Amino acid sequence: MTLDTDQTVTGYKQFTRAIQADQFIKTNGTNDQFLLANGGTADVGDFLPKHYPHAMEQMIIEPDSDIRNQGLRIMKNKANWDSFVLAGCNNDPTNTDGVWKMGSTSSQFRIQKQEDQAYDYKGLIIDF
């Protein structure tokens, strides 16, 4: 390998020091993919927040198989500026079983169990 000419690496090359380049191009890669350290690719969408615009703007941290990770949902309603953090979420945004909601409306701060989509007057509610 020489430093002062353009070259294409077509075989296996092993480097023992850091490699610096203006760009790395994955053959047959797309502009919607990340190049992973193992040479594979992942879609950009796998790393972006999931939005449910028909409800409210939301960002969801999805749960996994670990009982300690039950998911968070951060949401803001653009129509009335209510904003909440929901804890104990699962990957179905319509399933509110076991979900706790913390946040504010235009006139209240609430910490309550999210049992349905309608406002529920159980839990801690502080009027402004």
Short mmCIF file of C-alpha atoms in Angstrom, two decimals:
data_model
loop_
_atom_site.label_atom_id
_atom_site.label_comp_id
_atom_site.label_asym_id
_atom_site.label_seq_id
_atom_site.Cartn_x
_atom_site.Cartn_y
_atom_site.Cartn_z
CA MET A 1 0.00 0.00 0.00
CA THR A 2 1.32 3.44 -0.89
CA LEU A 3 0.05 6.74 0.43
CA ASP A 4 0.41 8.97 -2.61
CA THR A 5 -1.76 7.10 -5.15
CA ASP A 6 -5.39 6.01 -5.40
CA GLN A 7 -5.78 2.28 -4.75
CA THR A 8 -8.63 -0.19 -4.48
CA VAL A 9 -8.30 -2.96 -1.91
CA THR A 10 -9.78 -6.09 -3.47
CA GLY A 11 -8.51 -8.77 -1.12
CA TYR A 12 -8.16 -9.25 2.59
CA LYS A 13 -5.84 -6.73 4.25
CA GLN A 14 -5.09 -6.56 7.94
CA PHE A 15 -4.18 -3.24 9.56
CA THR A 16 -2.53 -2.95 12.96
CA ARG A 17 -3.06 0.80 13.38
CA ALA A 18 -5.96 3.21 12.97
CA ILE A 19 -7.20 3.86 9.43
CA GLN A 20 -8.19 7.40 8.46
CA ALA A 21 -10.12 8.13 5.29
CA ASP A 22 -12.43 10.75 3.82
CA GLN A 23 -15.03 8.03 3.33
CA PHE A 24 -15.64 4.30 3.52
CA ILE A 25 -17.95 2.89 0.86
CA LYS A 26 -19.85 -0.37 1.32
CA THR A 27 -20.38 -2.17 -1.99
CA ASN A 28 -24.13 -2.32 -2.73
CA GLY A 29 -24.84 -0.15 0.32
CA THR A 30 -27.59 2.47 0.28
CA ASN A 31 -27.83 5.99 1.63
CA ASP A 32 -30.29 4.70 4.28
CA GLN A 33 -27.74 2.38 5.93
CA PHE A 34 -25.01 2.60 8.55
CA LEU A 35 -21.78 0.65 8.07
CA LEU A 36 -21.19 -1.42 11.21
CA ALA A 37 -17.83 -2.30 12.73
CA ASN A 38 -18.23 -5.96 11.72
CA GLY A 39 -18.69 -4.97 8.05
CA GLY A 40 -22.45 -5.43 8.08
CA THR A 41 -25.07 -2.74 7.66
CA ALA A 42 -28.13 -1.58 9.57
CA ASP A 43 -30.97 0.61 8.39
CA VAL A 44 -31.04 4.18 9.69
CA GLY A 45 -34.66 3.64 10.76
CA ASP A 46 -33.56 1.03 13.29
CA PHE A 47 -31.94 3.82 15.31
CA LEU A 48 -34.52 6.60 14.93
CA PRO A 49 -37.40 7.28 17.32
CA LYS A 50 -40.73 5.84 16.30
CA HIS A 51 -43.48 8.40 15.73
CA TYR A 52 -47.22 7.90 15.91
CA PRO A 53 -48.46 11.18 14.36
CA HIS A 54 -52.11 10.13 14.47
CA ALA A 55 -51.98 10.34 18.28
CA MET A 56 -49.33 12.68 19.63
CA GLU A 57 -45.69 13.25 18.84
CA GLN A 58 -43.89 10.53 20.76
CA MET A 59 -40.46 9.05 21.19
CA ILE A 60 -40.42 5.47 22.47
CA ILE A 61 -37.60 3.58 24.11
CA GLU A 62 -38.84 0.06 23.55
CA PRO A 63 -38.60 -2.70 26.12
CA ASP A 64 -36.56 -5.82 25.65
CA SER A 65 -36.63 -9.22 27.35
CA ASP A 66 -35.06 -7.82 30.54
CA ILE A 67 -37.66 -7.29 33.29
CA ARG A 68 -35.84 -4.09 34.33
CA ASN A 69 -36.38 -2.48 30.93
CA GLN A 70 -40.08 -1.88 30.54
CA GLY A 71 -39.82 1.07 28.19
CA LEU A 72 -40.28 4.83 28.31
CA ARG A 73 -42.43 7.03 26.13
CA ILE A 74 -41.86 10.78 25.89
CA MET A 75 -44.78 12.62 24.38
CA LYS A 76 -46.01 16.13 23.62
CA ASN A 77 -49.39 17.04 22.21
CA LYS A 78 -48.90 19.94 19.78
CA ALA A 79 -52.61 20.81 19.88
CA ASN A 80 -52.68 21.70 23.59
CA TRP A 81 -49.00 21.52 24.69
CA ASP A 82 -49.60 18.74 27.22
CA SER A 83 -46.36 16.83 27.75
CA PHE A 84 -45.76 13.59 29.60
CA VAL A 85 -43.20 10.89 30.31
CA LEU A 86 -44.77 7.44 30.50
CA ALA A 87 -42.95 4.63 32.30
CA GLY A 88 -43.61 0.89 32.14
CA CYS A 89 -44.57 0.98 28.46
CA ASN A 90 -44.45 -1.95 26.11
CA ASN A 91 -44.00 -1.82 22.34
CA ASP A 92 -47.77 -1.47 21.72
CA PRO A 93 -48.64 2.21 22.30
CA THR A 94 -52.33 1.38 22.75
CA ASN A 95 -51.65 -1.04 25.64
CA THR A 96 -51.63 1.10 28.81
CA ASP A 97 -51.67 -1.76 31.32
CA GLY A 98 -49.13 -0.99 34.05
CA VAL A 99 -48.16 2.39 32.56
CA TRP A 100 -47.51 5.40 34.81
CA LYS A 101 -47.85 8.93 33.39
CA MET A 102 -45.93 11.94 34.74
CA GLY A 103 -46.18 15.42 33.27
CA SER A 104 -48.21 18.56 32.85
CA THR A 105 -51.27 19.86 31.10
CA SER A 106 -51.91 23.58 30.66
CA SER A 107 -53.30 23.77 34.22
CA GLN A 108 -52.10 20.68 36.14
CA PHE A 109 -49.11 18.52 36.98
CA ARG A 110 -50.01 14.81 37.15
CA ILE A 111 -48.50 11.56 38.36
CA GLN A 112 -51.04 8.85 37.73
CA LYS A 113 -51.71 5.40 36.41
CA GLN A 114 -52.53 5.62 32.69
CA GLU A 115 -55.54 3.31 32.56
CA ASP A 116 -57.14 4.75 29.45
CA GLN A 117 -56.73 7.64 27.02
CA ALA A 118 -59.27 9.84 28.83
CA TYR A 119 -58.08 11.90 31.79
CA ASP A 120 -58.34 9.89 34.95
CA TYR A 121 -58.62 11.67 38.29
CA LYS A 122 -56.69 9.06 40.31
CA GLY A 123 -53.14 9.72 41.49
CA LEU A 124 -51.36 12.96 42.38
CA ILE A 125 -52.83 15.98 40.61
CA ILE A 126 -51.60 19.51 41.39
CA ASP A 127 -53.57 22.44 39.97
CA PHE A 128 -51.58 25.53 38.92
#
